[in-house]
Amino acid sequence: MQVLVHHDGSRREVFVTDKEVPFPEGKLIVSRTNKHGVITHGNQSFVEMSGFTEDELIGHSHHILRHPDMPKAAFKDLWDTLARGEKWSGYVKNLRKDGAYYWVLATVVANVRQGEVVGYTSVRRKPSRQRIAECIEQYQQLCAQEVS
Amino acid sequence: MKPYTMTVSPDFMPDYIAGWYIFNTWLQRQLGENIHLELYNDFATQREAIGRDEIDLIYANPFDAAMLVREKGFIAIAAPLDKPDEVVLSVPVDSPIKTLDDLKSGTRIARTDDPDVNLIGMMMIEAADLNADNTDVQMVDSYVLVAKALFQERADLGFFLQEAYHSLSDFVKNQLRVLLSSEIHVVKHVLLASPNFVAHQETLKACLLDMPNRDKGQGVLDSMGLSGWQEQTQEDTEFMIDLMDTLV
């Protein structure tokens, strides 16, 4: 078990293994949240890859998928970018319910309706192995800095 | 009174040209309105006509839906039933490329000007660290010519709309191999109406959703290669546009 500290200071224990689940070829993992980051919709790939049931995901904060190897700085950058009205893209290591993980290249856009942000759409696609290797090193450094 | 103008995304299958004319005749009878069908040879020419506000009804490529809905105020009416736009990445049958990871910098890609297929195709090869800067892209006029570029070994990889790939002759398909097919499900063509057509939107929607039950409706659908229409809400379309935006 590892302890995960979220950006709002809340903590939770998560079960983590070193098993990687490969990204499903040709598919996209798609989910939507309301403007507070609470999951409102997920496609079949989103549910399957998470290891949770749809009922366990809908209505829950998106950080249910947060892996402890992901630096807080990455998510701060995500929210800062979205707050500027821009699209965010980055490599993310996600945590499954069974403790395994999967890497994605995630892109998040705001859902703007009648000029108002009503939520966010996150689309994840298969990432390049080379970019993952670069991110592993970079994220380890960022996590170490955040602890110290 | 000037007739309304309907157009169709230029990526429709050539076999269905007559079907779209038959649909236009059928639709005019159903709505009691004059509608002129204008077909364009390529996306660029069609976009110019849209830019001049000459189009009232369009069976739109999902890539163009963003501009039509968000810049031109078009409204979603319906989408074809069970017909998502999926992409096939194909290689010559004897190609040493067996998986996506076998694709290397310098890969020669044959493709058409179909914008959503190209967007999804480039997204799929991105996982192999390929992009517009390290590939050699050859644009050709049709999916048959994409296949020809592959089996004549002038290209290593071809991008196809799945429907177009499966409509190739067995002779052609036997010289090709599917490397990967997308399974995105939610990207699809959509029938959109311009603000000029607002008075007829609800009648049009009811007419399309009920098309198989109306006089000659099923035959017209068959001639267009469609099994029917399903309701496409404005939010369905906005969601698809948001999704496409993440792939650009």
Short mmCIF file of C-alpha atoms in Angstrom, two decimals:
data_model
loop_
_atom_site.label_atom_id
_atom_site.label_comp_id
_atom_site.label_asym_id
_atom_site.label_seq_id
_atom_site.Cartn_x
_atom_site.Cartn_y
_atom_site.Cartn_z
CA MET A 1 0.00 0.00 0.00
CA GLN A 2 1.13 3.55 -0.69
CA VAL A 3 -0.17 6.86 0.59
CA LEU A 4 -1.39 9.33 -2.01
CA VAL A 5 -1.65 13.03 -1.13
CA HIS A 6 -3.94 15.02 -3.37
CA HIS A 7 -3.59 18.69 -4.28
CA ASP A 8 -6.27 19.63 -1.73
CA GLY A 9 -4.24 17.97 1.04
CA SER A 10 -6.53 14.92 1.35
CA ARG A 11 -4.77 11.55 1.68
CA ARG A 12 -5.71 8.02 0.81
CA GLU A 13 -4.01 4.65 0.76
CA VAL A 14 -3.77 2.91 -2.59
CA PHE A 15 -2.76 -0.60 -3.57
CA VAL A 16 0.02 -0.59 -6.17
CA THR A 17 1.70 -3.38 -8.13
CA ASP A 18 4.37 -3.28 -10.85
CA LYS A 19 2.12 -4.90 -13.45
CA GLU A 20 1.53 -2.85 -16.59
CA VAL A 21 -1.61 -3.31 -18.68
CA PRO A 22 -1.03 -2.41 -22.35
CA PHE A 23 -3.14 0.27 -23.98
CA PRO A 24 -5.84 -1.29 -26.21
CA GLU A 25 -4.75 -0.98 -29.87
CA GLY A 26 -6.84 1.28 -32.09
CA LYS A 27 -9.03 2.51 -29.25
CA LEU A 28 -9.49 5.75 -27.39
CA ILE A 29 -10.23 6.01 -23.69
CA VAL A 30 -12.78 8.77 -23.26
CA SER A 31 -14.29 10.27 -20.13
CA ARG A 32 -16.07 13.44 -19.20
CA THR A 33 -16.28 15.28 -15.90
CA ASN A 34 -18.28 18.19 -14.60
CA LYS A 35 -16.37 21.39 -13.97
CA HIS A 36 -15.34 20.12 -10.51
CA GLY A 37 -13.59 17.03 -11.93
CA VAL A 38 -16.36 14.56 -11.00
CA ILE A 39 -16.77 11.80 -13.60
CA THR A 40 -20.09 12.02 -15.48
CA HIS A 41 -19.42 9.69 -18.42
CA GLY A 42 -16.89 7.13 -19.56
CA ASN A 43 -16.71 4.96 -22.64
CA GLN A 44 -16.30 1.19 -22.51
CA SER A 45 -12.49 1.39 -22.81
CA PHE A 46 -12.37 3.84 -19.89
CA VAL A 47 -14.29 1.46 -17.67
CA GLU A 48 -12.43 -1.68 -18.80
CA MET A 49 -8.96 -0.19 -18.41
CA SER A 50 -9.71 1.23 -14.97
CA GLY A 51 -10.72 -2.14 -13.52
CA PHE A 52 -13.64 -0.45 -11.77
CA THR A 53 -17.30 -0.85 -12.63
CA GLU A 54 -19.10 2.03 -14.28
CA ASP A 55 -21.10 2.58 -11.10
CA GLU A 56 -17.88 2.89 -9.09
CA LEU A 57 -16.56 5.55 -11.47
CA ILE A 58 -19.56 7.78 -12.21
CA GLY A 59 -19.94 10.42 -9.55
CA HIS A 60 -16.42 9.91 -8.24
CA SER A 61 -13.58 12.40 -8.56
CA HIS A 62 -11.27 11.72 -11.48
CA HIS A 63 -8.37 11.30 -9.07
CA ILE A 64 -9.66 7.76 -8.38
CA LEU A 65 -7.23 6.87 -11.23
CA ARG A 66 -4.29 8.83 -9.83
CA HIS A 67 -1.09 6.78 -9.53
CA PRO A 68 1.38 7.70 -6.75
CA ASP A 69 4.21 7.86 -9.32
CA MET A 70 2.54 10.87 -10.94
CA PRO A 71 3.90 14.20 -9.65
CA LYS A 72 1.43 16.74 -8.31
CA ALA A 73 3.06 19.28 -10.63
CA ALA A 74 1.63 17.48 -13.68
CA PHE A 75 -1.95 17.91 -12.46
CA LYS A 76 -1.30 21.50 -11.37
CA ASP A 77 -0.12 22.17 -14.91
CA LEU A 78 -3.29 20.51 -16.25
CA TRP A 79 -5.63 22.70 -14.20
CA ASP A 80 -3.58 25.88 -14.77
CA THR A 81 -3.65 25.24 -18.54
CA LEU A 82 -7.39 24.61 -18.57
CA ALA A 83 -7.98 27.72 -16.46
CA ARG A 84 -6.23 29.74 -19.18
CA GLY A 85 -8.78 28.36 -21.65
CA GLU A 86 -6.23 26.15 -23.37
CA LYS A 87 -6.08 22.45 -24.21
CA TRP A 88 -3.78 20.30 -22.04
CA SER A 89 -1.83 17.32 -23.27
CA GLY A 90 0.53 15.08 -21.35
CA TYR A 91 1.69 11.55 -20.56
CA VAL A 92 -0.04 10.04 -17.56
CA LYS A 93 0.49 6.85 -15.57
CA ASN A 94 -2.94 5.75 -14.38
CA LEU A 95 -3.74 3.42 -11.49
CA ARG A 96 -6.18 0.54 -11.89
CA LYS A 97 -8.41 -0.81 -9.16
CA ASP A 98 -6.29 -3.99 -9.00
CA GLY A 99 -3.10 -1.96 -8.40
CA ALA A 100 -1.72 -2.38 -11.92
CA TYR A 101 -1.04 0.65 -14.12
CA TYR A 102 -1.38 1.83 -17.71
CA TRP A 103 0.28 4.71 -19.53
CA VAL A 104 -1.70 7.06 -21.75
CA LEU A 105 -1.18 10.19 -23.79
CA ALA A 106 -4.03 12.30 -22.42
CA THR A 107 -5.56 15.41 -23.91
CA VAL A 108 -8.13 17.41 -21.97
CA VAL A 109 -10.39 20.13 -23.34
CA ALA A 110 -13.01 22.27 -21.68
CA ASN A 111 -16.62 21.72 -22.78
CA VAL A 112 -17.79 25.24 -23.53
CA ARG A 113 -21.54 25.67 -24.04
CA GLN A 114 -23.09 29.10 -24.63
CA GLY A 115 -19.79 30.63 -23.55
CA GLU A 116 -19.64 28.79 -20.21
CA VAL A 117 -17.34 25.94 -19.17
CA VAL A 118 -19.71 23.13 -18.14
CA GLY A 119 -17.15 20.33 -17.83
CA TYR A 120 -14.14 18.67 -19.38
CA THR A 121 -13.54 15.89 -21.91
CA SER A 122 -10.43 13.76 -21.53
CA VAL A 123 -9.29 11.57 -24.43
CA ARG A 124 -6.42 9.14 -23.95
CA ARG A 125 -4.56 7.43 -26.74
CA LYS A 126 -1.71 4.97 -27.01
CA PRO A 127 1.55 6.67 -26.03
CA SER A 128 4.98 6.16 -27.59
CA ARG A 129 7.31 3.93 -25.54
CA GLN A 130 10.15 6.37 -26.05
CA ARG A 131 8.16 9.25 -24.58
CA ILE A 132 7.09 7.06 -21.65
CA ALA A 133 10.74 6.28 -20.90
CA GLU A 134 11.51 10.00 -20.85
CA CYS A 135 8.52 10.70 -18.59
CA ILE A 136 9.42 7.99 -16.07
CA GLU A 137 12.74 9.71 -15.40
CA GLN A 138 11.26 13.20 -15.36
CA TYR A 139 8.36 12.25 -13.07
CA GLN A 140 10.71 10.48 -10.61
CA GLN A 141 12.70 13.69 -10.29
CA LEU A 142 9.57 15.79 -9.79
CA CYS A 143 8.17 13.41 -7.17
CA ALA A 144 11.49 13.45 -5.29
CA GLN A 145 11.44 17.27 -5.29
CA GLU A 146 7.87 17.32 -4.01
CA VAL A 147 8.76 15.05 -1.07
CA SER A 148 11.87 16.99 -0.05
CA MET B 1 -38.12 31.53 -54.37
CA LYS B 2 -34.52 30.32 -54.48
CA PRO B 3 -34.25 26.62 -53.66
CA TYR B 4 -32.35 25.42 -50.62
CA THR B 5 -28.97 23.84 -51.31
CA MET B 6 -27.92 20.48 -49.89
CA THR B 7 -24.43 19.03 -50.18
CA VAL B 8 -22.67 15.84 -49.14
CA SER B 9 -19.20 15.37 -47.70
CA PRO B 10 -17.01 14.56 -50.73
CA ASP B 11 -15.81 11.33 -49.12
CA PHE B 12 -19.05 9.44 -49.87
CA MET B 13 -18.62 6.21 -51.80
CA PRO B 14 -18.90 6.75 -55.61
CA ASP B 15 -21.40 3.86 -55.77
CA TYR B 16 -23.87 6.01 -53.88
CA ILE B 17 -23.89 9.18 -56.01
CA ALA B 18 -27.22 8.23 -57.60
CA GLY B 19 -28.56 7.39 -54.14
CA TRP B 20 -28.00 10.94 -52.91
CA TYR B 21 -29.89 12.35 -55.91
CA ILE B 22 -32.74 9.93 -55.22
CA PHE B 23 -32.70 10.99 -51.55
CA ASN B 24 -32.91 14.64 -52.57
CA THR B 25 -35.98 13.96 -54.72
CA TRP B 26 -37.57 11.95 -51.91
CA LEU B 27 -36.80 14.68 -49.34
CA GLN B 28 -38.30 17.44 -51.50
CA ARG B 29 -41.55 15.47 -51.72
CA GLN B 30 -41.57 14.86 -47.96
CA LEU B 31 -40.89 18.49 -47.03
CA GLY B 32 -42.68 20.18 -49.92
CA GLU B 33 -39.65 22.38 -50.45
CA ASN B 34 -37.31 22.90 -53.40
CA ILE B 35 -33.83 21.58 -52.62
CA HIS B 36 -30.91 21.60 -55.03
CA LEU B 37 -28.22 18.95 -54.50
CA GLU B 38 -24.73 20.31 -55.13
CA LEU B 39 -21.84 17.85 -54.98
CA TYR B 40 -18.24 18.99 -54.77
CA ASN B 41 -15.18 17.09 -55.94
CA ASP B 42 -13.06 17.94 -52.92
CA PHE B 43 -13.24 19.29 -49.40
CA ALA B 44 -11.53 22.60 -50.23
CA THR B 45 -14.16 23.56 -52.83
CA GLN B 46 -16.98 22.54 -50.50
CA ARG B 47 -15.53 24.64 -47.67
CA GLU B 48 -15.39 27.66 -49.99
CA ALA B 49 -19.12 27.26 -50.68
CA ILE B 50 -19.79 26.95 -46.93
CA GLY B 51 -17.73 30.10 -46.39
CA ARG B 52 -19.98 31.94 -48.86
CA ASP B 53 -23.06 30.74 -46.90
CA GLU B 54 -24.36 28.87 -49.92
CA ILE B 55 -25.21 25.64 -48.07
CA ASP B 56 -28.44 24.98 -46.17
CA LEU B 57 -28.19 21.23 -45.54
CA ILE B 58 -25.01 19.17 -45.33
CA TYR B 59 -24.13 15.57 -44.68
CA ALA B 60 -20.92 16.66 -43.03
CA ASN B 61 -17.60 15.05 -42.35
CA PRO B 62 -17.02 15.13 -38.57
CA PHE B 63 -13.88 17.17 -39.08
CA ASP B 64 -15.93 19.96 -40.70
CA ALA B 65 -18.69 19.76 -38.08
CA ALA B 66 -16.70 22.00 -35.71
CA MET B 67 -16.59 24.87 -38.18
CA LEU B 68 -20.20 24.36 -39.28
CA VAL B 69 -21.64 24.23 -35.75
CA ARG B 70 -19.41 26.66 -33.88
CA GLU B 71 -18.70 29.24 -36.58
CA LYS B 72 -21.70 28.98 -38.88
CA GLY B 73 -24.45 28.11 -36.39
CA PHE B 74 -25.53 24.86 -38.04
CA ILE B 75 -27.83 22.58 -36.03
CA ALA B 76 -27.48 18.80 -35.74
CA ILE B 77 -30.42 16.87 -37.19
CA ALA B 78 -29.46 13.19 -37.49
CA ALA B 79 -26.58 10.77 -37.93
CA PRO B 80 -26.47 7.58 -39.99
CA LEU B 81 -27.48 4.53 -37.97
CA ASP B 82 -24.60 2.23 -36.90
CA LYS B 83 -22.09 3.88 -39.20
CA PRO B 84 -19.18 5.35 -37.24
CA ASP B 85 -16.17 6.63 -39.17
CA GLU B 86 -13.46 4.09 -38.42
CA VAL B 87 -10.01 3.98 -39.99
CA VAL B 88 -8.02 1.10 -41.41
CA LEU B 89 -4.24 1.28 -41.56
CA SER B 90 -3.11 -1.08 -44.30
CA VAL B 91 0.21 -2.32 -45.69
CA PRO B 92 1.18 -4.41 -48.74
CA VAL B 93 0.43 -8.07 -48.05
CA ASP B 94 4.12 -9.07 -48.01
CA SER B 95 5.28 -6.05 -46.04
CA PRO B 96 7.77 -6.72 -43.22
CA ILE B 97 5.66 -4.35 -41.11
CA LYS B 98 3.70 -6.62 -38.77
CA THR B 99 2.83 -4.24 -35.93
CA LEU B 100 2.63 -0.52 -35.38
CA ASP B 101 6.01 -0.61 -33.64
CA ASP B 102 7.64 -1.79 -36.90
CA LEU B 103 6.88 1.59 -38.51
CA LYS B 104 10.00 3.73 -38.72
CA SER B 105 10.89 7.33 -39.48
CA GLY B 106 10.62 7.92 -43.24
CA THR B 107 7.50 5.74 -43.63
CA ARG B 108 5.76 6.55 -46.94
CA ILE B 109 2.03 7.12 -46.34
CA ALA B 110 -0.63 7.14 -49.06
CA ARG B 111 -3.90 8.87 -48.18
CA THR B 112 -6.76 10.93 -49.63
CA ASP B 113 -7.86 14.41 -48.56
CA ASP B 114 -10.47 12.92 -46.18
CA PRO B 115 -9.84 15.06 -43.08
CA ASP B 116 -11.20 12.86 -40.31
CA VAL B 117 -9.51 9.73 -41.67
CA ASN B 118 -6.21 11.58 -41.88
CA LEU B 119 -6.58 12.98 -38.38
CA ILE B 120 -7.36 9.57 -36.86
CA GLY B 121 -4.69 7.85 -38.99
CA MET B 122 -1.96 10.24 -37.89
CA MET B 123 -3.12 9.85 -34.28
CA MET B 124 -2.82 6.06 -34.56
CA ILE B 125 0.79 6.15 -35.83
CA GLU B 126 1.82 8.72 -33.26
CA ALA B 127 2.36 5.82 -30.83
CA ALA B 128 5.22 4.72 -33.13
CA ASP B 129 6.75 8.21 -32.84
CA LEU B 130 5.66 9.10 -36.36
CA ASN B 131 4.27 12.50 -37.31
CA ALA B 132 3.98 14.85 -40.28
CA ASP B 133 7.64 15.82 -39.95
CA ASN B 134 9.19 12.36 -40.14
CA THR B 135 6.88 10.69 -42.68
CA ASP B 136 6.52 11.09 -46.43
CA VAL B 137 2.85 11.74 -47.16
CA GLN B 138 1.45 11.22 -50.67
CA MET B 139 -2.07 12.58 -51.22
CA VAL B 140 -4.08 10.81 -53.92
CA ASP B 141 -7.61 11.31 -55.27
CA SER B 142 -9.33 8.12 -54.11
CA TYR B 143 -9.04 5.11 -51.83
CA VAL B 144 -8.53 2.90 -54.89
CA LEU B 145 -5.41 4.95 -55.62
CA VAL B 146 -4.28 4.53 -51.99
CA ALA B 147 -4.52 0.76 -52.52
CA LYS B 148 -2.67 1.03 -55.84
CA ALA B 149 0.17 2.99 -54.22
CA LEU B 150 0.50 0.17 -51.68
CA PHE B 151 0.51 -2.81 -53.98
CA GLN B 152 2.83 -1.03 -56.42
CA GLU B 153 5.07 -0.48 -53.37
CA ARG B 154 5.17 3.28 -53.81
CA ALA B 155 3.86 3.57 -50.24
CA ASP B 156 4.50 1.57 -47.05
CA LEU B 157 1.26 2.46 -45.28
CA GLY B 158 -2.22 3.51 -46.42
CA PHE B 159 -5.01 5.31 -44.56
CA PHE B 160 -8.53 4.14 -45.46
CA LEU B 161 -12.03 4.90 -44.30
CA GLN B 162 -13.04 1.44 -43.09
CA GLU B 163 -16.11 1.35 -45.33
CA ALA B 164 -13.96 2.22 -48.36
CA TYR B 165 -11.42 -0.45 -47.50
CA HIS B 166 -14.04 -3.17 -47.26
CA SER B 167 -15.61 -2.09 -50.55
CA LEU B 168 -12.35 -2.69 -52.46
CA SER B 169 -12.44 -5.71 -54.76
CA ASP B 170 -11.18 -9.03 -53.43
CA PHE B 171 -8.40 -8.86 -56.02
CA VAL B 172 -7.15 -5.60 -54.52
CA LYS B 173 -7.69 -6.61 -50.88
CA ASN B 174 -5.75 -9.83 -51.44
CA GLN B 175 -2.69 -7.70 -52.13
CA LEU B 176 -3.11 -5.78 -48.89
CA ARG B 177 -3.07 -6.55 -45.19
CA VAL B 178 -4.81 -4.70 -42.33
CA LEU B 179 -2.23 -3.47 -39.83
CA LEU B 180 -4.68 -1.88 -37.42
CA SER B 181 -8.33 -0.75 -37.35
CA SER B 182 -9.64 2.00 -35.13
CA GLU B 183 -12.50 1.33 -32.71
CA ILE B 184 -13.53 4.81 -31.72
CA HIS B 185 -17.31 4.43 -32.24
CA VAL B 186 -18.35 8.04 -31.61
CA VAL B 187 -16.87 9.85 -34.61
CA LYS B 188 -19.45 9.89 -37.38
CA HIS B 189 -20.83 11.93 -40.25
CA VAL B 190 -23.78 14.07 -39.29
CA LEU B 191 -26.59 15.80 -41.16
CA LEU B 192 -26.59 19.49 -40.24
CA ALA B 193 -29.00 22.28 -41.11
CA SER B 194 -28.07 25.94 -41.47
CA PRO B 195 -29.87 28.72 -39.57
CA ASN B 196 -31.72 29.45 -42.87
CA PHE B 197 -33.37 26.05 -42.63
CA VAL B 198 -34.59 26.52 -39.05
CA ALA B 199 -38.29 26.51 -39.95
CA HIS B 200 -38.02 22.96 -41.33
CA GLN B 201 -35.66 21.39 -38.78
CA GLU B 202 -38.23 19.49 -36.75
CA THR B 203 -40.11 18.25 -39.81
CA LEU B 204 -36.82 17.13 -41.35
CA LYS B 205 -35.78 15.29 -38.19
CA ALA B 206 -39.13 13.50 -37.89
CA CYS B 207 -39.01 12.59 -41.56
CA LEU B 208 -35.50 11.07 -41.35
CA LEU B 209 -36.09 9.13 -38.14
CA ASP B 210 -39.25 7.64 -39.66
CA MET B 211 -37.70 7.13 -43.10
CA PRO B 212 -37.81 3.29 -43.24
CA ASN B 213 -41.57 3.42 -42.58
CA ARG B 214 -42.39 6.04 -45.16
CA ASP B 215 -43.25 5.48 -48.81
CA LYS B 216 -40.11 4.35 -50.71
CA GLY B 217 -37.98 5.38 -47.71
CA GLN B 218 -36.24 2.02 -47.21
CA GLY B 219 -35.35 1.78 -50.91
CA VAL B 220 -33.86 5.27 -50.83
CA LEU B 221 -31.80 4.37 -47.75
CA ASP B 222 -30.53 1.24 -49.51
CA SER B 223 -29.47 3.31 -52.52
CA MET B 224 -27.39 5.53 -50.20
CA GLY B 225 -25.79 2.59 -48.39
CA LEU B 226 -27.48 3.55 -45.11
CA SER B 227 -29.57 1.41 -42.80
CA GLY B 228 -31.40 4.38 -41.29
CA TRP B 229 -30.92 7.56 -39.30
CA GLN B 230 -30.65 8.10 -35.57
CA GLU B 231 -31.29 11.29 -33.68
CA GLN B 232 -28.21 13.42 -33.22
CA THR B 233 -28.70 16.03 -30.53
CA GLN B 234 -26.75 19.25 -30.52
CA GLU B 235 -24.92 18.00 -27.39
CA ASP B 236 -24.00 14.73 -29.18
CA THR B 237 -22.41 16.85 -31.88
CA GLU B 238 -20.72 19.22 -29.44
CA PHE B 239 -19.25 16.19 -27.65
CA MET B 240 -17.92 14.80 -30.94
CA ILE B 241 -16.40 18.18 -31.78
CA ASP B 242 -14.71 18.33 -28.35
CA LEU B 243 -13.34 14.83 -28.94
CA MET B 244 -12.03 15.71 -32.40
CA ASP B 245 -10.42 18.80 -30.88
CA THR B 246 -8.34 16.60 -28.59
CA LEU B 247 -6.93 14.75 -31.60
CA VAL B 248 -5.80 17.83 -33.56
#
